[in-house]
Coordinates of C-alpha atoms and ligand atoms in Angstrom, one line a residue:
X1 CA 98.3 90.7 127.6
X2 CA 96.1 93.6 128.2
X3 CA 97.8 97.0 128.4
X4 CA 95.9 99.0 131.0
X5 CA 97.6 102.3 130.0
X6 CA 96.4 101.8 126.4
X7 CA 92.9 100.8 127.6
X8 CA 92.7 103.9 129.7
X9 CA 93.7 106.0 126.7
X10 CA 91.2 104.3 124.5
X11 CA 88.4 104.2 127.1
X12 CA 88.8 107.2 129.4
X13 CA 86.0 108.0 131.9
X14 CA 83.7 110.4 130.0
X15 CA 83.3 114.0 131.3
X16 CA 79.7 115.2 131.3
X17 CA 79.0 118.0 128.8
X18 CA 82.3 117.2 127.0
X19 CA 80.6 117.6 123.6
X20 CA 81.1 120.9 121.9
X21 CA 77.7 120.8 120.2
X22 CA 78.0 124.2 118.5
X23 CA 80.3 122.6 115.8
X24 CA 78.5 120.5 113.2
X25 CA 81.8 119.2 111.9
X26 CA 82.8 116.2 113.9
X27 CA 86.3 116.0 112.5
X28 CA 88.2 118.8 110.7
X29 CA 91.7 118.2 109.4
X30 CA 93.8 120.9 107.6
X31 CA 97.2 120.5 106.0
X32 CA 98.1 117.5 108.3
X33 CA 101.6 116.3 107.9
X34 CA 103.5 113.3 109.4
X35 CA 106.7 111.7 108.5
X36 CA 108.6 108.7 109.9
X37 CA 112.2 109.9 109.4
X38 CA 112.4 110.6 105.7
X39 CA 109.2 108.7 104.8
X40 CA 106.6 111.4 104.3
X41 CA 103.4 109.6 104.9
X42 CA 101.0 112.5 105.3
X43 CA 101.9 115.5 103.2
X44 CA 99.0 117.9 103.7
X45 CA 95.8 116.1 104.4
X46 CA 92.5 118.0 104.5
X47 CA 89.3 116.2 105.6
X48 CA 85.9 117.1 107.0
X49 CA 83.6 114.6 108.6
X50 CA 80.1 115.9 109.3
X51 CA 78.3 114.9 112.5
X52 CA 76.3 111.7 112.2
X53 CA 77.9 110.7 108.9
X54 CA 80.0 107.7 107.9
X55 CA 83.1 108.7 106.0
X56 CA 85.4 106.1 104.5
X57 CA 89.1 106.9 104.3
X58 CA 90.0 104.7 101.4
X59 CA 93.6 103.9 100.6
X60 CA 96.0 101.1 99.6
X61 CA 98.0 99.2 102.2
X62 CA 100.6 101.7 103.5
X63 CA 98.8 104.8 102.4
X64 CA 98.8 106.3 105.9
X65 CA 95.3 105.4 107.1
X66 CA 96.4 104.1 110.5
X67 CA 98.7 107.1 110.9
X68 CA 95.7 109.4 110.3
X69 CA 93.6 107.5 112.8
X70 CA 96.3 107.4 115.4
X71 CA 96.8 111.2 115.1
X72 CA 93.0 111.7 115.4
X73 CA 93.0 109.5 118.5
X74 CA 95.9 111.5 120.1
X75 CA 98.1 108.5 120.1
X76 CA 100.6 110.1 117.7
X77 CA 101.6 113.7 117.3
X78 CA 101.4 115.3 113.8
X79 CA 104.5 117.2 112.5
X80 CA 102.3 120.0 111.1
X81 CA 98.8 121.1 110.2
X82 CA 95.8 121.0 112.5
X83 CA 93.2 118.4 113.4
X84 CA 90.2 118.8 115.6
X85 CA 87.6 116.3 116.8
X86 CA 84.3 117.3 118.3
X87 CA 85.6 120.9 118.3
X88 CA 88.8 120.1 120.2
X89 CA 92.3 120.3 118.9
X90 CA 94.1 117.0 119.0
X91 CA 97.4 118.6 120.2
X92 CA 96.1 121.3 122.5
X93 CA 93.2 119.4 124.1
X94 CA 94.0 115.7 123.8
X95 CA 92.0 114.7 126.9
X96 CA 88.9 116.4 125.6
X97 CA 89.4 114.6 122.2
X98 CA 89.8 111.2 124.0
X99 CA 86.6 111.8 125.9
X100 CA 84.9 112.3 122.5
X101 CA 86.1 109.3 120.7
X102 CA 86.6 105.6 120.6
X103 CA 88.9 103.6 118.5
X104 CA 88.7 100.0 117.3
X105 CA 90.0 97.9 114.5
X106 CA 93.5 96.7 113.6
X107 CA 94.6 96.3 117.2
X108 CA 91.6 95.0 119.1
X109 CA 91.6 95.6 122.8
X110 CA 89.5 92.4 123.3
X111 CA 91.0 90.1 125.9
X112 CA 90.6 86.5 124.7
X113 CA 90.9 85.0 128.2
X114 CA 87.8 86.8 129.3
X115 CA 84.2 86.1 128.2
X116 CA 82.4 88.5 126.0
X117 CA 80.4 89.8 128.9
X118 CA 83.5 90.2 131.1
X119 CA 85.2 92.3 128.4
X120 CA 82.2 94.6 128.2
X121 CA 81.8 95.0 131.9
X122 CA 85.5 95.8 132.3
X123 CA 85.3 98.6 129.8
X124 CA 82.1 99.8 131.3
X125 CA 83.7 100.1 134.7
X126 CA 86.8 101.9 133.2
X127 CA 84.4 104.3 131.5
X128 CA 82.5 104.7 134.8
X129 CA 79.1 104.1 133.3
X130 CA 76.2 103.5 135.7
X131 CA 75.1 99.9 135.8
X132 CA 77.9 98.3 133.8
X133 CA 76.2 94.9 133.7
X134 CA 73.0 96.3 132.3
X135 CA 75.0 98.2 129.6
X136 CA 77.0 95.0 128.8
X137 CA 73.8 92.9 128.4
X138 CA 72.2 95.5 126.2
X139 CA 75.2 95.6 123.9
X140 CA 75.5 91.8 123.8
X141 CA 71.9 91.6 122.7
X142 CA 72.3 94.4 120.1
X143 CA 75.4 92.8 118.5
X144 CA 73.9 89.3 118.4
X145 CA 76.3 88.0 121.1
X146 CA 73.9 87.2 123.9
X147 CA 74.1 83.4 123.4
X148 CA 78.0 83.6 123.4
X149 CA 78.2 86.1 126.3
X150 CA 79.4 83.6 128.8
X151 CA 82.0 82.0 126.5
X152 CA 85.7 82.9 126.4
X153 CA 86.5 85.2 123.5
X154 CA 89.2 82.7 122.4
X155 CA 86.3 80.5 121.2
X156 CA 84.7 83.3 119.1
X157 CA 84.9 83.6 115.3
X158 CA 86.7 86.6 113.7
X159 CA 83.4 88.3 113.0
X160 CA 82.2 87.8 116.6
X161 CA 85.4 89.2 118.0
X162 CA 85.2 92.2 115.7
X163 CA 81.6 92.8 116.7
X164 CA 82.5 92.6 120.4
X165 CA 85.3 95.1 119.7
X166 CA 82.9 97.5 118.1
X167 CA 80.4 97.0 121.0
X168 CA 83.2 97.8 123.5
X169 CA 84.0 101.0 121.6
X170 CA 80.3 102.1 122.0
X171 CA 80.3 102.1 125.8
X172 CA 80.0 105.6 127.2
X173 CA 78.3 106.8 124.0
X174 CA 81.3 108.4 122.3
X175 CA 80.4 111.1 119.8
X176 CA 82.8 109.8 117.2
X177 CA 84.1 106.3 116.5
X178 CA 87.1 105.3 114.4
X179 CA 87.0 101.9 112.8
X180 CA 90.4 101.1 111.4
X181 CA 90.0 98.4 108.7
X182 CA 87.2 96.7 110.6
X183 CA 86.9 93.8 108.2
X184 CA 90.5 93.2 107.3
X185 CA 91.3 89.5 107.9
X186 CA 87.7 88.4 108.2
X187 CA 86.1 85.8 106.1
X188 CA 83.1 86.8 103.9
X189 CA 80.6 85.9 106.5
X190 CA 82.4 87.9 109.2
X191 CA 82.6 90.9 106.8
X192 CA 78.9 90.8 106.3
X193 CA 78.3 90.7 110.1
X194 CA 80.5 93.7 110.7
X195 CA 78.9 95.6 107.8
X196 CA 75.5 95.1 109.4
X197 CA 76.8 96.4 112.7
X198 CA 78.4 99.5 111.1
X199 CA 75.2 100.2 109.2
X200 CA 73.2 100.0 112.5
X201 CA 75.7 102.4 114.1
X202 CA 75.1 104.9 111.3
X203 CA 71.4 104.6 111.7
X204 CA 71.8 105.4 115.4
X205 CA 73.5 108.7 114.5
X206 CA 77.0 108.0 115.6
X207 CA 79.7 109.7 113.5
X208 CA 82.0 107.1 112.0
X209 CA 85.4 107.4 110.4
X210 CA 86.1 104.1 108.8
X211 CA 89.4 103.2 107.1
X212 CA 89.4 100.6 104.4
X213 CA 91.4 99.3 101.5
X214 CA 88.3 97.6 100.1
X215 CA 86.4 99.6 97.5
X216 CA 83.2 97.6 98.0
X217 CA 83.3 98.3 101.7
X218 CA 83.5 102.0 101.1
X219 CA 80.8 101.8 98.5
X220 CA 78.5 99.9 100.8
X221 CA 78.9 101.7 104.1
X222 CA 80.0 105.3 103.5
X223 CA 78.0 108.5 103.0
X224 CA 81.2 110.1 101.7
X225 CA 84.5 108.6 100.5
X226 CA 87.9 110.3 100.8
X227 CA 90.7 108.7 98.9
X228 CA 94.1 108.9 100.6
X229 CA 96.9 108.5 98.1
X230 CA 100.6 109.6 98.2
X231 CA 100.1 111.6 101.3
X232 CA 97.0 113.6 100.5
X233 CA 93.3 113.3 100.0
X234 CA 93.3 113.3 96.2
X235 CA 89.5 113.3 95.9
X236 CA 86.4 113.0 98.1
X237 CA 82.7 113.1 97.8
X238 CA 79.7 110.9 97.7
X239 CA 79.8 107.8 95.5
X240 CA 77.5 109.7 93.1
X241 CA 79.9 112.6 93.0
X242 CA 82.9 110.4 92.5
X243 CA 81.0 108.7 89.6
X244 CA 80.6 112.0 87.9
X245 CA 84.4 112.1 87.6
X246 CA 84.1 109.3 85.0
X247 CA 81.6 109.2 82.2
X248 CA 79.4 106.1 82.2
X249 CA 81.0 103.3 80.2
X250 CA 79.0 102.2 77.2
X251 CA 79.1 98.4 77.2
X252 CA 77.4 97.2 74.0
X253 CA 73.8 98.4 74.4
X254 CA 73.7 98.8 78.1
X255 CA 74.8 102.0 79.8
X256 CA 76.7 101.2 82.9
X257 CA 77.8 103.3 85.9
X258 CA 81.5 103.0 86.7
X259 CA 82.2 101.1 89.8
X260 CA 84.2 102.7 92.6
X261 CA 87.1 100.5 91.7
X262 CA 87.2 101.9 88.2
X263 CA 87.0 105.5 89.5
X264 CA 89.7 104.7 92.1
X265 CA 92.0 103.2 89.5
X266 CA 91.5 106.0 87.1
X267 CA 92.3 108.6 89.7
X268 CA 95.3 106.9 91.1
X269 CA 96.6 105.9 87.7
X270 CA 96.3 102.1 88.1
X271 CA 98.7 102.0 91.0
X272 CA 96.1 101.1 93.5
X273 CA 97.4 97.6 94.4
X274 CA 101.1 98.3 94.5
X275 CA 101.0 98.3 98.3
X276 CA 103.3 99.6 100.9
X277 CA 106.5 99.0 99.0
X278 CA 105.5 101.7 96.6
X279 CA 108.2 104.3 96.2
X280 CA 107.5 107.6 97.7
X281 CA 108.7 110.9 96.3
Ligands
ADP301 N1 106.2 103.8 113.6 C1 106.5 103.8 112.3 N2 107.8 104.0 111.9 C2 108.2 104.0 110.6 N3 107.4 103.8 109.6 C3 106.1 103.6 109.9 C4 105.6 103.6 111.2 N4 104.3 103.4 111.2 C5 103.9 103.3 109.9 N5 105.0 103.5 109.1 C6 105.0 103.4 107.6 O1 104.2 104.5 107.2 C7 103.4 104.1 106.1 C8 102.0 104.3 106.4 O2 101.6 103.4 107.4 P1 100.1 103.2 107.9 O3 99.6 104.5 108.4 O4 100.1 102.1 108.9 O5 99.3 102.9 106.5 P2 97.9 102.1 106.3 O6 97.3 102.0 107.6 O7 97.2 102.9 105.3 O8 98.3 100.7 105.8 C9 103.8 102.7 105.7 O9 104.8 102.8 104.7 C10 104.4 102.2 107.0 O10 105.4 101.2 106.8
MG302 MG1 96.5 100.5 108.7

């Protein structure tokens, strides 16, 4: 069932001139803290996302990625620290933040009973864009869904659904989009489809905060990678900067750059795959 309250939160009607263009930092997080009872998930997170860039928030299952995204989407209140999006504080100005963003990923808002086109038109109407049908058709074309536009989403592949979900999040031209594990649960073909779509978004100048537990995904898509581990960003930078943390491995006669996986494992001490059951201090 569709939750209209959630939809309105995720897709509010935009306000003209809502963008605070003076600020070149799309997302700024300082000392962010969040606990669930005595589980201290975020323990002082600092993060900057420049306008027009793709930043991957990389962390194992249970690291707190969705918690971060929910705070940045104003769906969850932090316990301490500050976070601003598009120049607006998530606690003091949540409505302005919601007008600046869209969120997609782990909980897709796509309604399987409706067709792809109907889903897009519904969101376009919620966001009060002019000519919702024209907008929907342009997005269907752009995301390779034109042929499937009249089919119920229940008949779509995982990759098609995820592409539709991302298309929905672009309606109304949000300044910042959050993709929370956009390829988790997809087969390899679906992953490649979504990767292509995210790449296109970046080329179009949208700011993207992407969460992922896949190193190859971060490596492939992100301008910068921030590693969230045990409640904090333990390191961040471009892939090249992260590579400098490790000397190139000499394998026989061939000098080889370390992979992001090797860097990640070296930084987190080989605990990368221990998952959400990991004991927290
Ligand atoms: N509403 C909640 N109540 C209690 N614990 C939660 C809640 N949401 C998440 N958690 C716990 O917080 C930790 C971080 O969760 P989450 O942010 O979803 O991580 P990720 O998205 O990186 O997998 C996990 O251990 C998870 O079980
Ligand atoms: Mg998550």
